[in-house]
mmCIF file of the C-alpha atoms, coordinates in Angstrom:
data_MODEL
# 
_entry.id   MODEL 
# 
loop_
_atom_site.group_PDB 
_atom_site.id 
_atom_site.type_symbol 
_atom_site.label_atom_id 
_atom_site.label_alt_id 
_atom_site.label_comp_id 
_atom_site.label_asym_id 
_atom_site.label_entity_id 
_atom_site.label_seq_id 
_atom_site.pdbx_PDB_ins_code 
_atom_site.Cartn_x 
_atom_site.Cartn_y 
_atom_site.Cartn_z 
_atom_site.occupancy 
_atom_site.B_iso_or_equiv 
_atom_site.pdbx_formal_charge 
_atom_site.auth_seq_id 
_atom_site.auth_comp_id 
_atom_site.auth_asym_id 
_atom_site.auth_atom_id 
_atom_site.pdbx_PDB_model_num 
ATOM 1   C CA . MET A 1 1   ? 0.020   0.001  -0.007  1.00 0.00 ? 1   MET A CA 1 
ATOM 2   C CA . ARG A 1 2   ? 2.828   2.349  0.795   1.00 0.00 ? 2   ARG A CA 1 
ATOM 3   C CA . ARG A 1 3   ? 4.264   1.753  -2.740  1.00 0.00 ? 3   ARG A CA 1 
ATOM 4   C CA . ILE A 1 4   ? 0.899   2.609  -4.344  1.00 0.00 ? 4   ILE A CA 1 
ATOM 5   C CA . ALA A 1 5   ? 0.534   5.655  -2.313  1.00 0.00 ? 5   ALA A CA 1 
ATOM 6   C CA . ARG A 1 6   ? 4.056   6.872  -3.112  1.00 0.00 ? 6   ARG A CA 1 
ATOM 7   C CA . GLY A 1 7   ? 3.335   6.241  -6.794  1.00 0.00 ? 7   GLY A CA 1 
ATOM 8   C CA . LEU A 1 8   ? 0.168   8.266  -6.678  1.00 0.00 ? 8   LEU A CA 1 
ATOM 9   C CA . ALA A 1 9   ? 1.926   11.033 -4.955  1.00 0.00 ? 9   ALA A CA 1 
ATOM 10  C CA . VAL A 1 10  ? 4.678   11.160 -7.529  1.00 0.00 ? 10  VAL A CA 1 
ATOM 11  C CA . LEU A 1 11  ? 2.099   11.240 -10.353 1.00 0.00 ? 11  LEU A CA 1 
ATOM 12  C CA . GLY A 1 12  ? 0.234   13.975 -8.546  1.00 0.00 ? 12  GLY A CA 1 
ATOM 13  C CA . VAL A 1 13  ? 3.401   16.098 -8.360  1.00 0.00 ? 13  VAL A CA 1 
ATOM 14  C CA . VAL A 1 14  ? 4.149   15.487 -12.029 1.00 0.00 ? 14  VAL A CA 1 
ATOM 15  C CA . ALA A 1 15  ? 0.616   16.513 -13.070 1.00 0.00 ? 15  ALA A CA 1 
ATOM 16  C CA . ALA A 1 16  ? 0.776   19.555 -10.903 1.00 0.00 ? 16  ALA A CA 1 
ATOM 17  C CA . THR A 1 17  ? 3.990   20.762 -12.524 1.00 0.00 ? 17  THR A CA 1 
ATOM 18  C CA . VAL A 1 18  ? 2.941   20.345 -16.182 1.00 0.00 ? 18  VAL A CA 1 
ATOM 19  C CA . ALA A 1 19  ? 2.538   23.991 -17.529 1.00 0.00 ? 19  ALA A CA 1 
ATOM 20  C CA . PRO A 1 20  ? -0.300  24.972 -19.949 1.00 0.00 ? 20  PRO A CA 1 
ATOM 21  C CA . VAL A 1 21  ? 0.707   25.360 -23.561 1.00 0.00 ? 21  VAL A CA 1 
ATOM 22  C CA . PRO A 1 22  ? 1.569   29.084 -24.291 1.00 0.00 ? 22  PRO A CA 1 
ATOM 23  C CA . ALA A 1 23  ? -1.088  30.736 -26.585 1.00 0.00 ? 23  ALA A CA 1 
ATOM 24  C CA . GLN A 1 24  ? 1.441   31.477 -29.170 1.00 0.00 ? 24  GLN A CA 1 
ATOM 25  C CA . ALA A 1 25  ? 2.393   27.773 -29.425 1.00 0.00 ? 25  ALA A CA 1 
ATOM 26  C CA . GLN A 1 26  ? -1.050  26.595 -29.944 1.00 0.00 ? 26  GLN A CA 1 
ATOM 27  C CA . ILE A 1 27  ? -1.988  25.193 -33.310 1.00 0.00 ? 27  ILE A CA 1 
ATOM 28  C CA . ARG A 1 28  ? -3.560  27.835 -35.575 1.00 0.00 ? 28  ARG A CA 1 
ATOM 29  C CA . LEU A 1 29  ? -6.704  26.903 -37.411 1.00 0.00 ? 29  LEU A CA 1 
ATOM 30  C CA . PHE A 1 30  ? -6.516  27.515 -41.162 1.00 0.00 ? 30  PHE A CA 1 
ATOM 31  C CA . HIS A 1 31  ? -9.516  29.229 -42.822 1.00 0.00 ? 31  HIS A CA 1 
ATOM 32  C CA . PRO A 1 32  ? -9.100  29.268 -46.584 1.00 0.00 ? 32  PRO A CA 1 
ATOM 33  C CA . ALA A 1 33  ? -10.157 32.214 -48.698 1.00 0.00 ? 33  ALA A CA 1 
ATOM 34  C CA . GLU A 1 34  ? -13.331 31.820 -50.797 1.00 0.00 ? 34  GLU A CA 1 
ATOM 35  C CA . LEU A 1 35  ? -14.363 33.188 -54.137 1.00 0.00 ? 35  LEU A CA 1 
ATOM 36  C CA . GLY A 1 36  ? -17.968 34.185 -54.503 1.00 0.00 ? 36  GLY A CA 1 
ATOM 37  C CA . ILE A 1 37  ? -20.321 34.577 -57.533 1.00 0.00 ? 37  ILE A CA 1 
ATOM 38  C CA . ARG A 1 38  ? -23.749 36.166 -57.464 1.00 0.00 ? 38  ARG A CA 1 
ATOM 39  C CA . PHE A 1 39  ? -25.683 35.258 -60.692 1.00 0.00 ? 39  PHE A CA 1 
ATOM 40  C CA . ASN A 1 40  ? -29.393 35.973 -61.035 1.00 0.00 ? 40  ASN A CA 1 
ATOM 41  C CA . PRO A 1 41  ? -31.887 36.513 -63.837 1.00 0.00 ? 41  PRO A CA 1 
ATOM 42  C CA . ASP A 1 42  ? -34.016 39.638 -63.972 1.00 0.00 ? 42  ASP A CA 1 
ATOM 43  C CA . GLY A 1 43  ? -36.363 38.361 -66.684 1.00 0.00 ? 43  GLY A CA 1 
ATOM 44  C CA . VAL A 1 44  ? -37.043 34.907 -68.102 1.00 0.00 ? 44  VAL A CA 1 
ATOM 45  C CA . PRO A 1 45  ? -35.034 32.612 -65.776 1.00 0.00 ? 45  PRO A CA 1 
ATOM 46  C CA . GLY A 1 46  ? -34.028 30.276 -68.490 1.00 0.00 ? 46  GLY A CA 1 
ATOM 47  C CA . GLN A 1 47  ? -31.525 32.752 -69.916 1.00 0.00 ? 47  GLN A CA 1 
ATOM 48  C CA . CYS A 1 48  ? -29.297 32.436 -66.792 1.00 0.00 ? 48  CYS A CA 1 
ATOM 49  C CA . GLY A 1 49  ? -28.531 28.838 -66.136 1.00 0.00 ? 49  GLY A CA 1 
ATOM 50  C CA . GLY A 1 50  ? -26.242 26.540 -64.118 1.00 0.00 ? 50  GLY A CA 1 
ATOM 51  C CA . ARG A 1 51  ? -25.712 27.656 -60.582 1.00 0.00 ? 51  ARG A CA 1 
ATOM 52  C CA . THR A 1 52  ? -27.830 30.767 -59.983 1.00 0.00 ? 52  THR A CA 1 
ATOM 53  C CA . GLY A 1 53  ? -28.115 32.793 -56.693 1.00 0.00 ? 53  GLY A CA 1 
ATOM 54  C CA . ASP A 1 54  ? -24.966 33.046 -54.374 1.00 0.00 ? 54  ASP A CA 1 
ATOM 55  C CA . GLN A 1 55  ? -22.187 30.535 -54.303 1.00 0.00 ? 55  GLN A CA 1 
ATOM 56  C CA . TRP A 1 56  ? -18.889 30.521 -52.532 1.00 0.00 ? 56  TRP A CA 1 
ATOM 57  C CA . ALA A 1 57  ? -15.963 28.181 -53.417 1.00 0.00 ? 57  ALA A CA 1 
ATOM 58  C CA . GLU A 1 58  ? -12.841 27.679 -51.279 1.00 0.00 ? 58  GLU A CA 1 
ATOM 59  C CA . GLU A 1 59  ? -9.489  28.468 -52.854 1.00 0.00 ? 59  GLU A CA 1 
ATOM 60  C CA . ARG A 1 60  ? -8.181  25.800 -55.270 1.00 0.00 ? 60  ARG A CA 1 
ATOM 61  C CA . THR A 1 61  ? -11.788 24.575 -55.705 1.00 0.00 ? 61  THR A CA 1 
ATOM 62  C CA . TRP A 1 62  ? -13.677 25.434 -58.942 1.00 0.00 ? 62  TRP A CA 1 
ATOM 63  C CA . THR A 1 63  ? -16.948 27.277 -58.634 1.00 0.00 ? 63  THR A CA 1 
ATOM 64  C CA . ASP A 1 64  ? -20.056 25.576 -60.074 1.00 0.00 ? 64  ASP A CA 1 
ATOM 65  C CA . ALA A 1 65  ? -20.596 26.653 -63.711 1.00 0.00 ? 65  ALA A CA 1 
ATOM 66  C CA . ILE A 1 66  ? -22.833 29.509 -64.502 1.00 0.00 ? 66  ILE A CA 1 
ATOM 67  C CA . ARG A 1 67  ? -24.378 29.627 -67.937 1.00 0.00 ? 67  ARG A CA 1 
ATOM 68  C CA . PHE A 1 68  ? -25.292 32.619 -70.196 1.00 0.00 ? 68  PHE A CA 1 
ATOM 69  C CA . ASP A 1 69  ? -27.992 32.122 -72.728 1.00 0.00 ? 69  ASP A CA 1 
ATOM 70  C CA . THR A 1 70  ? -29.533 35.570 -73.181 1.00 0.00 ? 70  THR A CA 1 
ATOM 71  C CA . ASP A 1 71  ? -31.517 36.028 -76.355 1.00 0.00 ? 71  ASP A CA 1 
ATOM 72  C CA . SER A 1 72  ? -34.764 37.665 -77.570 1.00 0.00 ? 72  SER A CA 1 
ATOM 73  C CA . ARG A 1 73  ? -36.608 36.652 -74.389 1.00 0.00 ? 73  ARG A CA 1 
ATOM 74  C CA . PRO A 1 74  ? -37.202 39.480 -71.887 1.00 0.00 ? 74  PRO A CA 1 
ATOM 75  C CA . GLY A 1 75  ? -34.531 40.321 -69.332 1.00 0.00 ? 75  GLY A CA 1 
ATOM 76  C CA . GLY A 1 76  ? -30.930 39.352 -68.821 1.00 0.00 ? 76  GLY A CA 1 
ATOM 77  C CA . CYS A 1 77  ? -28.375 38.165 -66.180 1.00 0.00 ? 77  CYS A CA 1 
ATOM 78  C CA . GLN A 1 78  ? -27.054 40.067 -63.190 1.00 0.00 ? 78  GLN A CA 1 
ATOM 79  C CA . LEU A 1 79  ? -23.498 39.154 -62.253 1.00 0.00 ? 79  LEU A CA 1 
ATOM 80  C CA . ALA A 1 80  ? -21.201 40.141 -59.320 1.00 0.00 ? 80  ALA A CA 1 
ATOM 81  C CA . PHE A 1 81  ? -18.136 38.773 -57.517 1.00 0.00 ? 81  PHE A CA 1 
ATOM 82  C CA . GLY A 1 82  ? -16.545 38.922 -54.070 1.00 0.00 ? 82  GLY A CA 1 
ATOM 83  C CA . VAL A 1 83  ? -13.823 37.375 -51.969 1.00 0.00 ? 83  VAL A CA 1 
ATOM 84  C CA . TYR A 1 84  ? -14.071 36.258 -48.371 1.00 0.00 ? 84  TYR A CA 1 
ATOM 85  C CA . ASP A 1 85  ? -10.668 36.262 -46.654 1.00 0.00 ? 85  ASP A CA 1 
ATOM 86  C CA . PRO A 1 86  ? -11.033 35.356 -42.923 1.00 0.00 ? 86  PRO A CA 1 
ATOM 87  C CA . ASP A 1 87  ? -7.249  34.903 -42.350 1.00 0.00 ? 87  ASP A CA 1 
ATOM 88  C CA . SER A 1 88  ? -6.223  38.075 -44.274 1.00 0.00 ? 88  SER A CA 1 
ATOM 89  C CA . ASP A 1 89  ? -4.183  35.909 -46.682 1.00 0.00 ? 89  ASP A CA 1 
ATOM 90  C CA . LEU A 1 90  ? -4.913  38.409 -49.620 1.00 0.00 ? 90  LEU A CA 1 
ATOM 91  C CA . GLU A 1 91  ? -3.734  41.584 -47.736 1.00 0.00 ? 91  GLU A CA 1 
ATOM 92  C CA . GLY A 1 92  ? -2.393  44.053 -50.376 1.00 0.00 ? 92  GLY A CA 1 
ATOM 93  C CA . VAL A 1 93  ? -4.082  42.102 -53.211 1.00 0.00 ? 93  VAL A CA 1 
ATOM 94  C CA . SER A 1 94  ? -6.691  43.587 -55.692 1.00 0.00 ? 94  SER A CA 1 
ATOM 95  C CA . LEU A 1 95  ? -8.948  41.679 -57.969 1.00 0.00 ? 95  LEU A CA 1 
ATOM 96  C CA . THR A 1 96  ? -11.227 43.376 -60.496 1.00 0.00 ? 96  THR A CA 1 
ATOM 97  C CA . TYR A 1 97  ? -13.939 42.595 -62.992 1.00 0.00 ? 97  TYR A CA 1 
ATOM 98  C CA . ASP A 1 98  ? -14.882 44.806 -66.047 1.00 0.00 ? 98  ASP A CA 1 
ATOM 99  C CA . LEU A 1 99  ? -17.841 44.732 -68.348 1.00 0.00 ? 99  LEU A CA 1 
ATOM 100 C CA . ARG A 1 100 ? -17.724 46.546 -71.706 1.00 0.00 ? 100 ARG A CA 1 
ATOM 101 C CA . SER A 1 101 ? -19.726 46.445 -74.935 1.00 0.00 ? 101 SER A CA 1 
ATOM 102 C CA . THR A 1 102 ? -17.740 45.483 -78.028 1.00 0.00 ? 102 THR A CA 1 
ATOM 103 C CA . PRO A 1 103 ? -16.769 48.480 -80.317 1.00 0.00 ? 103 PRO A CA 1 
ATOM 104 C CA . GLY A 1 104 ? -19.587 49.223 -82.735 1.00 0.00 ? 104 GLY A CA 1 
ATOM 105 C CA . GLY A 1 105 ? -22.027 47.104 -80.851 1.00 0.00 ? 105 GLY A CA 1 
ATOM 106 C CA . ASP A 1 106 ? -25.317 48.038 -79.117 1.00 0.00 ? 106 ASP A CA 1 
ATOM 107 C CA . PRO A 1 107 ? -24.118 49.167 -75.664 1.00 0.00 ? 107 PRO A CA 1 
ATOM 108 C CA . ALA A 1 108 ? -27.555 48.500 -74.175 1.00 0.00 ? 108 ALA A CA 1 
ATOM 109 C CA . GLN A 1 109 ? -26.727 44.795 -74.070 1.00 0.00 ? 109 GLN A CA 1 
ATOM 110 C CA . CYS A 1 110 ? -24.180 45.373 -71.416 1.00 0.00 ? 110 CYS A CA 1 
ATOM 111 C CA . GLY A 1 111 ? -25.467 47.108 -68.308 1.00 0.00 ? 111 GLY A CA 1 
ATOM 112 C CA . ASN A 1 112 ? -23.518 48.914 -65.610 1.00 0.00 ? 112 ASN A CA 1 
ATOM 113 C CA . GLN A 1 113 ? -20.397 49.041 -67.686 1.00 0.00 ? 113 GLN A CA 1 
ATOM 114 C CA . GLY A 1 114 ? -17.068 49.806 -65.995 1.00 0.00 ? 114 GLY A CA 1 
ATOM 115 C CA . THR A 1 115 ? -14.350 48.351 -63.749 1.00 0.00 ? 115 THR A CA 1 
ATOM 116 C CA . PHE A 1 116 ? -15.166 47.246 -60.331 1.00 0.00 ? 116 PHE A CA 1 
ATOM 117 C CA . ARG A 1 117 ? -13.131 45.774 -57.437 1.00 0.00 ? 117 ARG A CA 1 
ATOM 118 C CA . MET A 1 118 ? -14.211 42.483 -55.916 1.00 0.00 ? 118 MET A CA 1 
ATOM 119 C CA . PRO A 1 119 ? -14.494 43.338 -52.299 1.00 0.00 ? 119 PRO A CA 1 
ATOM 120 C CA . ILE A 1 120 ? -12.038 41.318 -50.095 1.00 0.00 ? 120 ILE A CA 1 
ATOM 121 C CA . SER A 1 121 ? -13.715 41.013 -46.760 1.00 0.00 ? 121 SER A CA 1 
ATOM 122 C CA . ARG A 1 122 ? -12.536 39.371 -43.536 1.00 0.00 ? 122 ARG A CA 1 
ATOM 123 C CA . GLY A 1 123 ? -15.751 39.814 -41.644 1.00 0.00 ? 123 GLY A CA 1 
ATOM 124 C CA . ALA A 1 124 ? -18.494 38.855 -44.055 1.00 0.00 ? 124 ALA A CA 1 
ATOM 125 C CA . ARG A 1 125 ? -19.157 37.432 -47.502 1.00 0.00 ? 125 ARG A CA 1 
ATOM 126 C CA . THR A 1 126 ? -20.059 40.446 -49.693 1.00 0.00 ? 126 THR A CA 1 
ATOM 127 C CA . PHE A 1 127 ? -20.230 41.169 -53.457 1.00 0.00 ? 127 PHE A CA 1 
ATOM 128 C CA . GLY A 1 128 ? -19.306 44.130 -55.548 1.00 0.00 ? 128 GLY A CA 1 
ATOM 129 C CA . PRO A 1 129 ? -21.714 46.026 -57.872 1.00 0.00 ? 129 PRO A CA 1 
ATOM 130 C CA . ALA A 1 130 ? -23.675 43.880 -60.304 1.00 0.00 ? 130 ALA A CA 1 
ATOM 131 C CA . VAL A 1 131 ? -23.103 44.227 -64.043 1.00 0.00 ? 131 VAL A CA 1 
ATOM 132 C CA . ARG A 1 132 ? -25.722 42.942 -66.470 1.00 0.00 ? 132 ARG A CA 1 
ATOM 133 C CA . ILE A 1 133 ? -25.558 40.828 -69.596 1.00 0.00 ? 133 ILE A CA 1 
ATOM 134 C CA . ASP A 1 134 ? -28.438 40.902 -72.062 1.00 0.00 ? 134 ASP A CA 1 
ATOM 135 C CA . THR A 1 135 ? -26.991 40.035 -75.430 1.00 0.00 ? 135 THR A CA 1 
ATOM 136 C CA . ASP A 1 136 ? -29.428 39.130 -78.269 1.00 0.00 ? 136 ASP A CA 1 
ATOM 137 C CA . SER A 1 137 ? -29.704 39.600 -82.029 1.00 0.00 ? 137 SER A CA 1 
ATOM 138 C CA . ARG A 1 138 ? -28.576 43.241 -81.741 1.00 0.00 ? 138 ARG A CA 1 
ATOM 139 C CA . PRO A 1 139 ? -25.137 43.895 -83.124 1.00 0.00 ? 139 PRO A CA 1 
ATOM 140 C CA . GLY A 1 140 ? -22.081 43.378 -80.854 1.00 0.00 ? 140 GLY A CA 1 
ATOM 141 C CA . ALA A 1 141 ? -21.515 41.598 -77.491 1.00 0.00 ? 141 ALA A CA 1 
ATOM 142 C CA . CYS A 1 142 ? -20.221 42.029 -74.011 1.00 0.00 ? 142 CYS A CA 1 
ATOM 143 C CA . ASN A 1 143 ? -16.617 41.595 -72.906 1.00 0.00 ? 143 ASN A CA 1 
ATOM 144 C CA . LEU A 1 144 ? -16.024 40.541 -69.452 1.00 0.00 ? 144 LEU A CA 1 
ATOM 145 C CA . THR A 1 145 ? -12.467 41.102 -68.117 1.00 0.00 ? 145 THR A CA 1 
ATOM 146 C CA . LEU A 1 146 ? -11.072 39.564 -64.958 1.00 0.00 ? 146 LEU A CA 1 
ATOM 147 C CA . ALA A 1 147 ? -7.700  40.894 -63.565 1.00 0.00 ? 147 ALA A CA 1 
ATOM 148 C CA . VAL A 1 148 ? -5.309  40.812 -60.650 1.00 0.00 ? 148 VAL A CA 1 
ATOM 149 C CA . PRO A 1 149 ? -3.865  44.340 -61.115 1.00 0.00 ? 149 PRO A CA 1 
ATOM 150 C CA . GLN A 1 150 ? -2.106  44.556 -57.713 1.00 0.00 ? 150 GLN A CA 1 
ATOM 151 C CA . ILE A 1 151 ? -0.569  41.806 -55.628 1.00 0.00 ? 151 ILE A CA 1 
ATOM 152 C CA . GLY A 1 152 ? 1.142   41.818 -52.195 1.00 0.00 ? 152 GLY A CA 1 
ATOM 153 C CA . GLN A 1 153 ? 3.787   39.285 -51.001 1.00 0.00 ? 153 GLN A CA 1 
ATOM 154 C CA . THR A 1 154 ? 1.519   36.397 -51.739 1.00 0.00 ? 154 THR A CA 1 
ATOM 155 C CA . TYR A 1 155 ? 0.932   34.792 -55.147 1.00 0.00 ? 155 TYR A CA 1 
ATOM 156 C CA . VAL A 1 156 ? -2.682  35.011 -56.394 1.00 0.00 ? 156 VAL A CA 1 
ATOM 157 C CA . ALA A 1 157 ? -4.195  33.708 -59.582 1.00 0.00 ? 157 ALA A CA 1 
ATOM 158 C CA . LEU A 1 158 ? -7.746  33.493 -60.852 1.00 0.00 ? 158 LEU A CA 1 
ATOM 159 C CA . ASP A 1 159 ? -8.262  30.454 -63.102 1.00 0.00 ? 159 ASP A CA 1 
ATOM 160 C CA . ILE A 1 160 ? -11.000 30.692 -65.775 1.00 0.00 ? 160 ILE A CA 1 
ATOM 161 C CA . GLN A 1 161 ? -12.752 27.943 -67.660 1.00 0.00 ? 161 GLN A CA 1 
ATOM 162 C CA . TYR A 1 162 ? -15.121 29.197 -70.402 1.00 0.00 ? 162 TYR A CA 1 
ATOM 163 C CA . ASP A 1 163 ? -16.771 26.880 -72.962 1.00 0.00 ? 163 ASP A CA 1 
ATOM 164 C CA . PRO A 1 164 ? -19.668 26.805 -75.345 1.00 0.00 ? 164 PRO A CA 1 
ATOM 165 C CA . ASP A 1 165 ? -22.410 24.146 -75.164 1.00 0.00 ? 165 ASP A CA 1 
ATOM 166 C CA . GLY A 1 166 ? -23.945 24.912 -78.539 1.00 0.00 ? 166 GLY A CA 1 
ATOM 167 C CA . ASP A 1 167 ? -22.887 27.305 -81.423 1.00 0.00 ? 167 ASP A CA 1 
ATOM 168 C CA . PRO A 1 168 ? -19.157 28.186 -80.482 1.00 0.00 ? 168 PRO A CA 1 
ATOM 169 C CA . ALA A 1 169 ? -19.415 31.552 -82.185 1.00 0.00 ? 169 ALA A CA 1 
ATOM 170 C CA . GLN A 1 170 ? -21.531 32.853 -79.206 1.00 0.00 ? 170 GLN A CA 1 
ATOM 171 C CA . CYS A 1 171 ? -18.541 32.421 -76.784 1.00 0.00 ? 171 CYS A CA 1 
ATOM 172 C CA . HIS A 1 172 ? -15.314 34.258 -77.521 1.00 0.00 ? 172 HIS A CA 1 
ATOM 173 C CA . ASN A 1 173 ? -11.827 33.233 -76.062 1.00 0.00 ? 173 ASN A CA 1 
ATOM 174 C CA . THR A 1 174 ? -12.945 29.913 -74.817 1.00 0.00 ? 174 THR A CA 1 
ATOM 175 C CA . GLY A 1 175 ? -10.930 27.237 -73.025 1.00 0.00 ? 175 GLY A CA 1 
ATOM 176 C CA . ARG A 1 176 ? -8.916  27.529 -69.902 1.00 0.00 ? 176 ARG A CA 1 
ATOM 177 C CA . SER A 1 177 ? -6.766  30.590 -68.979 1.00 0.00 ? 177 SER A CA 1 
ATOM 178 C CA . TRP A 1 178 ? -5.695  32.407 -65.868 1.00 0.00 ? 178 TRP A CA 1 
ATOM 179 C CA . ALA A 1 179 ? -5.398  36.069 -64.645 1.00 0.00 ? 179 ALA A CA 1 
ATOM 180 C CA . GLU A 1 180 ? -2.430  37.072 -62.497 1.00 0.00 ? 180 GLU A CA 1 
ATOM 181 C CA . THR A 1 181 ? -0.137  40.081 -62.251 1.00 0.00 ? 181 THR A CA 1 
ATOM 182 C CA . ASP A 1 182 ? 2.663   38.779 -64.536 1.00 0.00 ? 182 ASP A CA 1 
ATOM 183 C CA . ARG A 1 183 ? 0.282   37.401 -67.248 1.00 0.00 ? 183 ARG A CA 1 
ATOM 184 C CA . GLY A 1 184 ? -2.199  40.254 -67.307 1.00 0.00 ? 184 GLY A CA 1 
ATOM 185 C CA . PRO A 1 185 ? -6.010  40.262 -67.478 1.00 0.00 ? 185 PRO A CA 1 
ATOM 186 C CA . VAL A 1 186 ? -8.202  37.766 -69.208 1.00 0.00 ? 186 VAL A CA 1 
ATOM 187 C CA . THR A 1 187 ? -11.186 38.793 -71.368 1.00 0.00 ? 187 THR A CA 1 
ATOM 188 C CA . ILE A 1 188 ? -13.983 36.519 -72.505 1.00 0.00 ? 188 ILE A CA 1 
ATOM 189 C CA . GLY A 1 189 ? -16.847 37.543 -74.897 1.00 0.00 ? 189 GLY A CA 1 
ATOM 190 C CA . ILE A 1 190 ? -20.438 36.853 -74.420 1.00 0.00 ? 190 ILE A CA 1 
ATOM 191 C CA . ASP A 1 191 ? -22.539 37.097 -77.628 1.00 0.00 ? 191 ASP A CA 1 
ATOM 192 C CA . THR A 1 192 ? -25.448 34.749 -77.004 1.00 0.00 ? 192 THR A CA 1 
ATOM 193 C CA . ASP A 1 193 ? -28.620 35.259 -79.151 1.00 0.00 ? 193 ASP A CA 1 
ATOM 194 C CA . ASP A 1 194 ? -31.171 32.923 -80.731 1.00 0.00 ? 194 ASP A CA 1 
ATOM 195 C CA . ARG A 1 195 ? -28.534 30.432 -81.886 1.00 0.00 ? 195 ARG A CA 1 
ATOM 196 C CA . PRO A 1 196 ? -28.534 27.001 -80.088 1.00 0.00 ? 196 PRO A CA 1 
ATOM 197 C CA . GLY A 1 197 ? -26.807 26.759 -76.736 1.00 0.00 ? 197 GLY A CA 1 
ATOM 198 C CA . GLY A 1 198 ? -24.905 29.148 -74.539 1.00 0.00 ? 198 GLY A CA 1 
ATOM 199 C CA . CYS A 1 199 ? -21.650 29.796 -72.697 1.00 0.00 ? 199 CYS A CA 1 
ATOM 200 C CA . ARG A 1 200 ? -20.554 28.148 -69.345 1.00 0.00 ? 200 ARG A CA 1 
ATOM 201 C CA . LEU A 1 201 ? -18.168 29.945 -67.003 1.00 0.00 ? 201 LEU A CA 1 
ATOM 202 C CA . GLN A 1 202 ? -16.263 28.547 -63.977 1.00 0.00 ? 202 GLN A CA 1 
ATOM 203 C CA . LEU A 1 203 ? -13.603 30.254 -61.822 1.00 0.00 ? 203 LEU A CA 1 
ATOM 204 C CA . ARG A 1 204 ? -11.065 29.085 -59.294 1.00 0.00 ? 204 ARG A CA 1 
ATOM 205 C CA . LEU A 1 205 ? -9.027  31.215 -56.901 1.00 0.00 ? 205 LEU A CA 1 
ATOM 206 C CA . ARG A 1 206 ? -5.429  30.153 -56.079 1.00 0.00 ? 206 ARG A CA 1 
ATOM 207 C CA . VAL A 1 207 ? -3.524  31.625 -53.159 1.00 0.00 ? 207 VAL A CA 1 
ATOM 208 C CA . GLY A 1 208 ? 0.061   31.122 -52.021 1.00 0.00 ? 208 GLY A CA 1 
ATOM 209 C CA . THR A 1 209 ? 1.727   28.978 -54.764 1.00 0.00 ? 209 THR A CA 1 
ATOM 210 C CA . GLY A 1 210 ? 1.730   28.881 -58.557 1.00 0.00 ? 210 GLY A CA 1 
# 
C-alpha cells in the first residue's frame, strides 16, 4: 500500500507541475479564402442557367458553372463577384472585373459598364456591384475582363474555364486561362442570341503558390 500511495503522490506532483501550452504555441486553425459569384436572372429565368443565386468556393476549388444564354426573351443576367478572406491571406491584393460592350455594338446589351473591385472582406461574405448581360440579336457583344492588377507578398491567380455548349461563335476566347499580375488580365466575350446553346463559366481562386 505504501508503494501505491507513493506512486500516486509522484504522479500528482508531475501532473501539478505540467505548465499549460503558451497561446502562441497553440495550433492555428486555417480558414481558406473563398471566391463568391452572385448570378441572377432579371427576366425569363432560362436565360441564366447553371448555378444561380449566391455561391462560395474555397481557394483551389472550382465554382459551379454559371451559364449565359440571353436572347430575344425578356430580361438578362445580373453578375457580381466577391472574396471572403477570414485569415487576411490576400492583404495588399486587388482583383477586378470589368464589363464593356464591343466596339460598334449596341451598348444597351451590357448594363452597368465599368471596372469594379471584388470586395475582399474578412468579416462577411459580400459582393461588388452587379453588371448585366443581355446580349441578343442586336449587333455586338459584352466583354467581361477579370484581372489581378495589384498583388502583395502572396501569389494570387484566378483560373478561368469558359466553354460553349452549342454554337461556339456565341462564346469568345474559350478554353482555360488564368489572370495574374505577370500574365495580365483575361477577357471573355459573351454574344449569346437565338442560336442554339450558350456559354458556361467557372472560376477558381489560387493563393500562395503557382
